[in-house]
JSON list of C-alpha atoms in Angstrom, two decimals:
[
{"chain": "A", "resi": 208, "resn": "UNK", "atom": "CA", "xyz": [-10.56, -5.39, -22.13]},
{"chain": "A", "resi": 209, "resn": "UNK", "atom": "CA", "xyz": [-9.54, -8.72, -20.66]},
{"chain": "A", "resi": 210, "resn": "UNK", "atom": "CA", "xyz": [-7.73, -9.23, -17.35]},
{"chain": "A", "resi": 211, "resn": "UNK", "atom": "CA", "xyz": [-4.40, -10.03, -19.02]},
{"chain": "A", "resi": 212, "resn": "UNK", "atom": "CA", "xyz": [-4.49, -6.84, -21.07]},
{"chain": "A", "resi": 213, "resn": "UNK", "atom": "CA", "xyz": [-5.64, -4.81, -18.06]},
{"chain": "A", "resi": 214, "resn": "UNK", "atom": "CA", "xyz": [-2.78, -6.00, -15.82]},
{"chain": "A", "resi": 215, "resn": "UNK", "atom": "CA", "xyz": [-0.20, -5.70, -18.63]},
{"chain": "A", "resi": 216, "resn": "UNK", "atom": "CA", "xyz": [-1.24, -2.08, -19.13]},
{"chain": "A", "resi": 217, "resn": "UNK", "atom": "CA", "xyz": [-0.73, -1.30, -15.43]},
{"chain": "A", "resi": 218, "resn": "UNK", "atom": "CA", "xyz": [2.42, -3.39, -14.85]},
{"chain": "A", "resi": 219, "resn": "UNK", "atom": "CA", "xyz": [4.99, -0.58, -15.07]},
{"chain": "A", "resi": 220, "resn": "UNK", "atom": "CA", "xyz": [3.24, 1.59, -12.49]},
{"chain": "A", "resi": 221, "resn": "UNK", "atom": "CA", "xyz": [1.64, -1.19, -10.41]},
{"chain": "A", "resi": 222, "resn": "UNK", "atom": "CA", "xyz": [4.08, -0.90, -7.49]},
{"chain": "A", "resi": 223, "resn": "UNK", "atom": "CA", "xyz": [3.41, 2.85, -7.29]},
{"chain": "A", "resi": 224, "resn": "UNK", "atom": "CA", "xyz": [-0.39, 2.63, -7.40]},
{"chain": "A", "resi": 225, "resn": "UNK", "atom": "CA", "xyz": [-0.78, -0.42, -5.13]},
{"chain": "A", "resi": 226, "resn": "UNK", "atom": "CA", "xyz": [0.70, -0.22, -1.66]},
{"chain": "A", "resi": 227, "resn": "UNK", "atom": "CA", "xyz": [1.28, -3.50, 0.18]},
{"chain": "A", "resi": 228, "resn": "UNK", "atom": "CA", "xyz": [2.27, -3.00, 3.81]},
{"chain": "A", "resi": 229, "resn": "UNK", "atom": "CA", "xyz": [5.48, -5.04, 4.37]},
{"chain": "A", "resi": 230, "resn": "UNK", "atom": "CA", "xyz": [4.54, -5.67, 8.04]},
{"chain": "A", "resi": 231, "resn": "UNK", "atom": "CA", "xyz": [1.27, -7.26, 6.91]},
{"chain": "A", "resi": 232, "resn": "UNK", "atom": "CA", "xyz": [2.99, -9.34, 4.23]},
{"chain": "A", "resi": 233, "resn": "UNK", "atom": "CA", "xyz": [5.41, -10.64, 6.88]},
{"chain": "A", "resi": 234, "resn": "UNK", "atom": "CA", "xyz": [2.45, -11.47, 9.12]},
{"chain": "A", "resi": 235, "resn": "UNK", "atom": "CA", "xyz": [0.74, -13.38, 6.28]},
{"chain": "A", "resi": 236, "resn": "UNK", "atom": "CA", "xyz": [3.80, -15.54, 5.47]},
{"chain": "A", "resi": 237, "resn": "UNK", "atom": "CA", "xyz": [4.23, -16.19, 9.19]},
{"chain": "A", "resi": 238, "resn": "UNK", "atom": "CA", "xyz": [0.59, -17.35, 9.48]},
{"chain": "A", "resi": 239, "resn": "UNK", "atom": "CA", "xyz": [1.18, -19.53, 6.41]},
{"chain": "A", "resi": 240, "resn": "UNK", "atom": "CA", "xyz": [3.84, -21.45, 8.33]},
{"chain": "A", "resi": 241, "resn": "UNK", "atom": "CA", "xyz": [6.38, -21.43, 5.49]},
{"chain": "A", "resi": 242, "resn": "UNK", "atom": "CA", "xyz": [9.64, -23.11, 6.43]},
{"chain": "A", "resi": 243, "resn": "UNK", "atom": "CA", "xyz": [13.12, -23.65, 5.03]},
{"chain": "A", "resi": 244, "resn": "UNK", "atom": "CA", "xyz": [13.46, -25.91, 2.00]},
{"chain": "A", "resi": 245, "resn": "UNK", "atom": "CA", "xyz": [9.77, -25.91, 1.09]},
{"chain": "A", "resi": 246, "resn": "UNK", "atom": "CA", "xyz": [8.33, -25.81, -2.43]},
{"chain": "A", "resi": 247, "resn": "UNK", "atom": "CA", "xyz": [5.99, -22.84, -2.82]},
{"chain": "A", "resi": 248, "resn": "UNK", "atom": "CA", "xyz": [3.74, -21.87, -5.72]},
{"chain": "A", "resi": 249, "resn": "UNK", "atom": "CA", "xyz": [2.91, -18.14, -5.83]},
{"chain": "A", "resi": 250, "resn": "UNK", "atom": "CA", "xyz": [-0.28, -17.83, -7.89]},
{"chain": "A", "resi": 251, "resn": "UNK", "atom": "CA", "xyz": [-0.92, -14.49, -9.57]},
{"chain": "A", "resi": 252, "resn": "UNK", "atom": "CA", "xyz": [2.52, -13.31, -8.50]},
{"chain": "A", "resi": 253, "resn": "UNK", "atom": "CA", "xyz": [2.10, -10.03, -10.40]},
{"chain": "A", "resi": 254, "resn": "UNK", "atom": "CA", "xyz": [5.15, -7.84, -9.81]},
{"chain": "A", "resi": 255, "resn": "UNK", "atom": "CA", "xyz": [6.38, -10.33, -7.21]},
{"chain": "A", "resi": 256, "resn": "UNK", "atom": "CA", "xyz": [5.08, -8.53, -4.13]},
{"chain": "A", "resi": 257, "resn": "UNK", "atom": "CA", "xyz": [5.24, -11.71, -1.99]},
{"chain": "A", "resi": 258, "resn": "UNK", "atom": "CA", "xyz": [8.46, -13.19, -3.40]},
{"chain": "A", "resi": 259, "resn": "UNK", "atom": "CA", "xyz": [11.07, -11.65, -1.04]},
{"chain": "A", "resi": 260, "resn": "UNK", "atom": "CA", "xyz": [8.97, -12.64, 1.99]},
{"chain": "A", "resi": 261, "resn": "UNK", "atom": "CA", "xyz": [8.53, -16.22, 0.76]},
{"chain": "A", "resi": 262, "resn": "UNK", "atom": "CA", "xyz": [12.19, -16.45, -0.24]},
{"chain": "A", "resi": 263, "resn": "UNK", "atom": "CA", "xyz": [13.37, -15.26, 3.16]},
{"chain": "A", "resi": 264, "resn": "UNK", "atom": "CA", "xyz": [11.59, -18.24, 4.75]},
{"chain": "A", "resi": 265, "resn": "UNK", "atom": "CA", "xyz": [12.25, -21.04, 2.22]},
{"chain": "A", "resi": 266, "resn": "UNK", "atom": "CA", "xyz": [15.91, -19.99, 1.89]},
{"chain": "A", "resi": 267, "resn": "UNK", "atom": "CA", "xyz": [18.27, -21.15, -0.84]},
{"chain": "A", "resi": 268, "resn": "UNK", "atom": "CA", "xyz": [17.22, -24.79, -0.43]},
{"chain": "A", "resi": 269, "resn": "UNK", "atom": "CA", "xyz": [13.58, -23.96, -1.12]},
{"chain": "A", "resi": 270, "resn": "UNK", "atom": "CA", "xyz": [11.90, -23.72, -4.48]},
{"chain": "A", "resi": 271, "resn": "UNK", "atom": "CA", "xyz": [9.50, -21.01, -5.66]},
{"chain": "A", "resi": 272, "resn": "UNK", "atom": "CA", "xyz": [7.34, -21.14, -8.78]},
{"chain": "A", "resi": 273, "resn": "UNK", "atom": "CA", "xyz": [5.75, -17.76, -9.57]},
{"chain": "A", "resi": 274, "resn": "UNK", "atom": "CA", "xyz": [2.89, -17.86, -12.09]},
{"chain": "A", "resi": 275, "resn": "UNK", "atom": "CA", "xyz": [0.94, -15.02, -13.70]},
{"chain": "A", "resi": 276, "resn": "UNK", "atom": "CA", "xyz": [-1.19, -14.47, -16.82]},
{"chain": "A", "resi": 277, "resn": "UNK", "atom": "CA", "xyz": [0.34, -11.05, -17.57]},
{"chain": "A", "resi": 278, "resn": "UNK", "atom": "CA", "xyz": [3.78, -11.16, -19.19]},
{"chain": "A", "resi": 279, "resn": "UNK", "atom": "CA", "xyz": [4.52, -7.49, -18.39]},
{"chain": "A", "resi": 280, "resn": "UNK", "atom": "CA", "xyz": [3.85, -8.13, -14.68]},
{"chain": "A", "resi": 281, "resn": "UNK", "atom": "CA", "xyz": [6.31, -11.04, -14.78]},
{"chain": "A", "resi": 282, "resn": "UNK", "atom": "CA", "xyz": [8.90, -8.86, -16.54]},
{"chain": "A", "resi": 283, "resn": "UNK", "atom": "CA", "xyz": [8.72, -6.38, -13.63]},
{"chain": "A", "resi": 284, "resn": "UNK", "atom": "CA", "xyz": [9.03, -9.22, -11.09]},
{"chain": "A", "resi": 285, "resn": "UNK", "atom": "CA", "xyz": [12.04, -10.67, -12.94]},
{"chain": "A", "resi": 286, "resn": "UNK", "atom": "CA", "xyz": [13.78, -7.28, -12.95]},
{"chain": "A", "resi": 287, "resn": "UNK", "atom": "CA", "xyz": [13.26, -6.96, -9.18]},
{"chain": "A", "resi": 288, "resn": "UNK", "atom": "CA", "xyz": [14.17, -10.45, -8.01]},
{"chain": "A", "resi": 289, "resn": "UNK", "atom": "CA", "xyz": [17.13, -12.53, -9.15]},
{"chain": "A", "resi": 290, "resn": "UNK", "atom": "CA", "xyz": [16.98, -15.40, -6.67]},
{"chain": "A", "resi": 291, "resn": "UNK", "atom": "CA", "xyz": [18.37, -18.60, -8.20]},
{"chain": "A", "resi": 292, "resn": "UNK", "atom": "CA", "xyz": [15.54, -20.73, -6.87]},
{"chain": "A", "resi": 293, "resn": "UNK", "atom": "CA", "xyz": [12.60, -18.83, -8.43]},
{"chain": "A", "resi": 294, "resn": "UNK", "atom": "CA", "xyz": [11.04, -20.06, -11.66]},
{"chain": "A", "resi": 295, "resn": "UNK", "atom": "CA", "xyz": [8.72, -17.60, -13.43]},
{"chain": "A", "resi": 296, "resn": "UNK", "atom": "CA", "xyz": [5.82, -19.15, -15.36]},
{"chain": "A", "resi": 297, "resn": "UNK", "atom": "CA", "xyz": [3.68, -17.24, -17.84]},
{"chain": "A", "resi": 298, "resn": "UNK", "atom": "CA", "xyz": [0.26, -18.84, -17.76]},
{"chain": "A", "resi": 299, "resn": "UNK", "atom": "CA", "xyz": [-3.16, -19.26, -16.23]},
{"chain": "A", "resi": 300, "resn": "UNK", "atom": "CA", "xyz": [-3.28, -21.51, -13.16]},
{"chain": "A", "resi": 301, "resn": "UNK", "atom": "CA", "xyz": [-6.53, -23.00, -14.56]},
{"chain": "A", "resi": 302, "resn": "UNK", "atom": "CA", "xyz": [-4.88, -24.28, -17.75]},
{"chain": "A", "resi": 303, "resn": "UNK", "atom": "CA", "xyz": [-1.14, -24.57, -17.02]},
{"chain": "A", "resi": 304, "resn": "UNK", "atom": "CA", "xyz": [0.14, -28.08, -16.43]},
{"chain": "A", "resi": 305, "resn": "UNK", "atom": "CA", "xyz": [1.75, -28.16, -12.99]},
{"chain": "A", "resi": 306, "resn": "UNK", "atom": "CA", "xyz": [2.86, -31.17, -10.92]},
{"chain": "A", "resi": 307, "resn": "UNK", "atom": "CA", "xyz": [0.23, -32.71, -8.63]},
{"chain": "A", "resi": 308, "resn": "UNK", "atom": "CA", "xyz": [0.99, -33.56, -4.96]},
{"chain": "A", "resi": 309, "resn": "UNK", "atom": "CA", "xyz": [4.14, -31.44, -5.26]},
{"chain": "A", "resi": 310, "resn": "UNK", "atom": "CA", "xyz": [3.89, -28.13, -3.41]},
{"chain": "A", "resi": 311, "resn": "UNK", "atom": "CA", "xyz": [4.18, -27.63, 0.35]},
{"chain": "A", "resi": 312, "resn": "UNK", "atom": "CA", "xyz": [2.34, -24.35, 0.06]},
{"chain": "A", "resi": 313, "resn": "UNK", "atom": "CA", "xyz": [0.33, -22.40, -2.50]},
{"chain": "A", "resi": 314, "resn": "UNK", "atom": "CA", "xyz": [0.09, -18.65, -1.95]},
{"chain": "A", "resi": 315, "resn": "UNK", "atom": "CA", "xyz": [-2.85, -16.77, -3.49]},
{"chain": "A", "resi": 316, "resn": "UNK", "atom": "CA", "xyz": [-2.07, -13.24, -2.44]},
{"chain": "A", "resi": 317, "resn": "UNK", "atom": "CA", "xyz": [-4.29, -10.48, -3.77]},
{"chain": "A", "resi": 318, "resn": "UNK", "atom": "CA", "xyz": [-5.56, -12.63, -6.66]},
{"chain": "A", "resi": 319, "resn": "UNK", "atom": "CA", "xyz": [-8.53, -14.78, -5.55]},
{"chain": "A", "resi": 320, "resn": "UNK", "atom": "CA", "xyz": [-11.31, -12.33, -6.56]},
{"chain": "A", "resi": 321, "resn": "UNK", "atom": "CA", "xyz": [-10.12, -12.52, -10.18]},
{"chain": "A", "resi": 322, "resn": "UNK", "atom": "CA", "xyz": [-10.90, -16.24, -10.62]},
{"chain": "A", "resi": 323, "resn": "UNK", "atom": "CA", "xyz": [-14.21, -16.90, -12.38]},
{"chain": "A", "resi": 324, "resn": "UNK", "atom": "CA", "xyz": [-14.71, -20.47, -11.10]},
{"chain": "A", "resi": 325, "resn": "UNK", "atom": "CA", "xyz": [-13.58, -20.07, -7.50]},
{"chain": "A", "resi": 326, "resn": "UNK", "atom": "CA", "xyz": [-14.57, -23.55, -6.19]},
{"chain": "A", "resi": 327, "resn": "UNK", "atom": "CA", "xyz": [-12.95, -25.13, -9.28]},
{"chain": "A", "resi": 328, "resn": "UNK", "atom": "CA", "xyz": [-9.69, -23.25, -8.76]},
{"chain": "A", "resi": 329, "resn": "UNK", "atom": "CA", "xyz": [-9.55, -24.24, -5.08]},
{"chain": "A", "resi": 330, "resn": "UNK", "atom": "CA", "xyz": [-10.06, -27.90, -6.08]},
{"chain": "A", "resi": 331, "resn": "UNK", "atom": "CA", "xyz": [-7.34, -27.64, -8.74]},
{"chain": "A", "resi": 332, "resn": "UNK", "atom": "CA", "xyz": [-4.86, -26.06, -6.30]},
{"chain": "A", "resi": 333, "resn": "UNK", "atom": "CA", "xyz": [-5.68, -28.70, -3.68]},
{"chain": "A", "resi": 334, "resn": "UNK", "atom": "CA", "xyz": [-4.54, -31.38, -6.18]},
{"chain": "A", "resi": 335, "resn": "UNK", "atom": "CA", "xyz": [-1.18, -29.61, -6.58]},
{"chain": "A", "resi": 336, "resn": "UNK", "atom": "CA", "xyz": [-0.51, -29.74, -2.83]},
{"chain": "A", "resi": 337, "resn": "UNK", "atom": "CA", "xyz": [1.34, -32.52, -1.04]},
{"chain": "A", "resi": 338, "resn": "UNK", "atom": "CA", "xyz": [-0.48, -34.19, 1.86]},
{"chain": "A", "resi": 339, "resn": "UNK", "atom": "CA", "xyz": [-0.35, -31.67, 4.76]},
{"chain": "A", "resi": 340, "resn": "UNK", "atom": "CA", "xyz": [0.32, -28.93, 2.19]},
{"chain": "A", "resi": 341, "resn": "UNK", "atom": "CA", "xyz": [-1.38, -25.59, 2.70]},
{"chain": "A", "resi": 342, "resn": "UNK", "atom": "CA", "xyz": [-3.41, -23.25, 0.51]},
{"chain": "A", "resi": 343, "resn": "UNK", "atom": "CA", "xyz": [-3.28, -19.60, 1.58]},
{"chain": "A", "resi": 344, "resn": "UNK", "atom": "CA", "xyz": [-5.84, -17.11, 0.25]},
{"chain": "A", "resi": 345, "resn": "UNK", "atom": "CA", "xyz": [-4.85, -13.68, 1.53]},
{"chain": "A", "resi": 346, "resn": "UNK", "atom": "CA", "xyz": [-5.19, -9.92, 1.17]},
{"chain": "A", "resi": 347, "resn": "UNK", "atom": "CA", "xyz": [-3.43, -7.22, 3.18]},
{"chain": "A", "resi": 348, "resn": "UNK", "atom": "CA", "xyz": [-6.69, -5.23, 3.28]},
{"chain": "A", "resi": 349, "resn": "UNK", "atom": "CA", "xyz": [-10.16, -6.06, 4.50]},
{"chain": "A", "resi": 350, "resn": "UNK", "atom": "CA", "xyz": [-12.69, -7.89, 2.33]},
{"chain": "A", "resi": 351, "resn": "UNK", "atom": "CA", "xyz": [-14.86, -4.74, 2.28]},
{"chain": "A", "resi": 352, "resn": "UNK", "atom": "CA", "xyz": [-11.94, -2.58, 1.11]},
{"chain": "A", "resi": 353, "resn": "UNK", "atom": "CA", "xyz": [-11.05, -5.01, -1.71]},
{"chain": "A", "resi": 354, "resn": "UNK", "atom": "CA", "xyz": [-14.64, -5.37, -2.91]},
{"chain": "A", "resi": 355, "resn": "UNK", "atom": "CA", "xyz": [-15.40, -1.65, -2.85]},
{"chain": "A", "resi": 356, "resn": "UNK", "atom": "CA", "xyz": [-12.16, -0.90, -4.73]},
{"chain": "A", "resi": 357, "resn": "UNK", "atom": "CA", "xyz": [-12.96, -3.48, -7.44]},
{"chain": "A", "resi": 358, "resn": "UNK", "atom": "CA", "xyz": [-16.55, -2.22, -7.75]},
{"chain": "A", "resi": 359, "resn": "UNK", "atom": "CA", "xyz": [-15.17, 1.16, -8.93]},
{"chain": "A", "resi": 360, "resn": "UNK", "atom": "CA", "xyz": [-12.94, -0.31, -11.66]},
{"chain": "A", "resi": 361, "resn": "UNK", "atom": "CA", "xyz": [-14.34, -1.33, -15.06]},
{"chain": "A", "resi": 362, "resn": "UNK", "atom": "CA", "xyz": [-12.45, -4.52, -15.88]},
{"chain": "A", "resi": 363, "resn": "UNK", "atom": "CA", "xyz": [-12.49, -6.03, -12.39]},
{"chain": "A", "resi": 364, "resn": "UNK", "atom": "CA", "xyz": [-15.91, -4.71, -11.27]},
{"chain": "A", "resi": 365, "resn": "UNK", "atom": "CA", "xyz": [-17.34, -8.23, -11.00]},
{"chain": "A", "resi": 366, "resn": "UNK", "atom": "CA", "xyz": [-14.23, -9.63, -9.23]},
{"chain": "A", "resi": 367, "resn": "UNK", "atom": "CA", "xyz": [-15.43, -9.86, -5.66]},
{"chain": "A", "resi": 368, "resn": "UNK", "atom": "CA", "xyz": [-13.84, -11.61, -2.68]},
{"chain": "A", "resi": 369, "resn": "UNK", "atom": "CA", "xyz": [-16.33, -14.07, -1.13]},
{"chain": "A", "resi": 370, "resn": "UNK", "atom": "CA", "xyz": [-16.93, -14.27, 2.60]},
{"chain": "A", "resi": 371, "resn": "UNK", "atom": "CA", "xyz": [-14.40, -16.30, 4.59]},
{"chain": "A", "resi": 372, "resn": "UNK", "atom": "CA", "xyz": [-17.06, -18.95, 5.38]},
{"chain": "A", "resi": 373, "resn": "UNK", "atom": "CA", "xyz": [-17.69, -19.44, 1.64]},
{"chain": "A", "resi": 374, "resn": "UNK", "atom": "CA", "xyz": [-13.97, -19.94, 0.95]},
{"chain": "A", "resi": 375, "resn": "UNK", "atom": "CA", "xyz": [-13.74, -22.38, 3.87]},
{"chain": "A", "resi": 376, "resn": "UNK", "atom": "CA", "xyz": [-16.62, -24.30, 2.25]},
{"chain": "A", "resi": 377, "resn": "UNK", "atom": "CA", "xyz": [-14.75, -24.43, -1.10]},
{"chain": "A", "resi": 378, "resn": "UNK", "atom": "CA", "xyz": [-11.75, -25.78, 0.80]},
{"chain": "A", "resi": 379, "resn": "UNK", "atom": "CA", "xyz": [-13.77, -28.47, 2.55]},
{"chain": "A", "resi": 380, "resn": "UNK", "atom": "CA", "xyz": [-15.23, -29.57, -0.80]},
{"chain": "A", "resi": 381, "resn": "UNK", "atom": "CA", "xyz": [-11.64, -29.93, -2.07]},
{"chain": "A", "resi": 382, "resn": "UNK", "atom": "CA", "xyz": [-10.56, -32.05, 0.95]},
{"chain": "A", "resi": 383, "resn": "UNK", "atom": "CA", "xyz": [-8.76, -29.18, 2.62]},
{"chain": "A", "resi": 384, "resn": "UNK", "atom": "CA", "xyz": [-9.27, -28.54, 6.32]},
{"chain": "A", "resi": 385, "resn": "UNK", "atom": "CA", "xyz": [-9.57, -24.83, 7.19]},
{"chain": "A", "resi": 386, "resn": "UNK", "atom": "CA", "xyz": [-6.89, -24.27, 9.85]},
{"chain": "A", "resi": 387, "resn": "UNK", "atom": "CA", "xyz": [-6.72, -20.47, 10.16]},
{"chain": "A", "resi": 388, "resn": "UNK", "atom": "CA", "xyz": [-9.03, -17.60, 9.30]},
{"chain": "A", "resi": 389, "resn": "UNK", "atom": "CA", "xyz": [-8.32, -13.93, 9.93]},
{"chain": "A", "resi": 390, "resn": "UNK", "atom": "CA", "xyz": [-11.06, -11.66, 8.62]},
{"chain": "A", "resi": 391, "resn": "UNK", "atom": "CA", "xyz": [-10.96, -8.14, 10.04]},
{"chain": "A", "resi": 392, "resn": "UNK", "atom": "CA", "xyz": [-10.53, -4.49, 9.01]},
{"chain": "A", "resi": 393, "resn": "UNK", "atom": "CA", "xyz": [-6.74, -5.02, 8.69]},
{"chain": "A", "resi": 394, "resn": "UNK", "atom": "CA", "xyz": [-6.50, -8.13, 6.49]},
{"chain": "A", "resi": 395, "resn": "UNK", "atom": "CA", "xyz": [-8.21, -11.19, 5.07]},
{"chain": "A", "resi": 396, "resn": "UNK", "atom": "CA", "xyz": [-6.57, -14.61, 5.36]},
{"chain": "A", "resi": 397, "resn": "UNK", "atom": "CA", "xyz": [-8.03, -18.10, 4.95]},
{"chain": "A", "resi": 398, "resn": "UNK", "atom": "CA", "xyz": [-5.68, -21.09, 5.18]},
{"chain": "A", "resi": 399, "resn": "UNK", "atom": "CA", "xyz": [-6.62, -24.69, 4.40]},
{"chain": "A", "resi": 400, "resn": "UNK", "atom": "CA", "xyz": [-4.50, -27.81, 4.87]},
{"chain": "A", "resi": 401, "resn": "UNK", "atom": "CA", "xyz": [-4.66, -30.95, 2.74]},
{"chain": "A", "resi": 402, "resn": "UNK", "atom": "CA", "xyz": [-5.68, -34.04, 4.68]}
]
């Protein structure tokens, strides 16, 4: 089974089986430094877990593009959120044509372990950011919790979250300056800013 099929199969019950602590999600968007009117790309949006928190900060003048490979996940997100300034995109970030030097912020919440070519994806996302734009790689659980959970599941067994220092290195290679890292038993956040 491929990732798309796996996530499509779980889409309808995803919000029941995966708990995302709203207080932690608020903390992550605050760390990200999202502000009113910004253009944000939410990569691997899934059922749209991060969308209300991003929307609250960008406001009506902002712009959100929410991309995911699983059409059933996007259907759930669309049913939940009807903000006028969200555009849902069915596709893979690795192959979907998106505007370069365009986004103020790219949010990778709870998705980074699933990318095969992690340094390549970081480099690609860096190209989509405006100068001073930020890439946020975040989880509302610890790295250990994410990796041990994935290790027990067939399809995503190999999908491991690298150490924060490794992700910072990917960012540096992509001309992003690591500006904030939070790696503890509560959450995992690495933020890089385009030079």
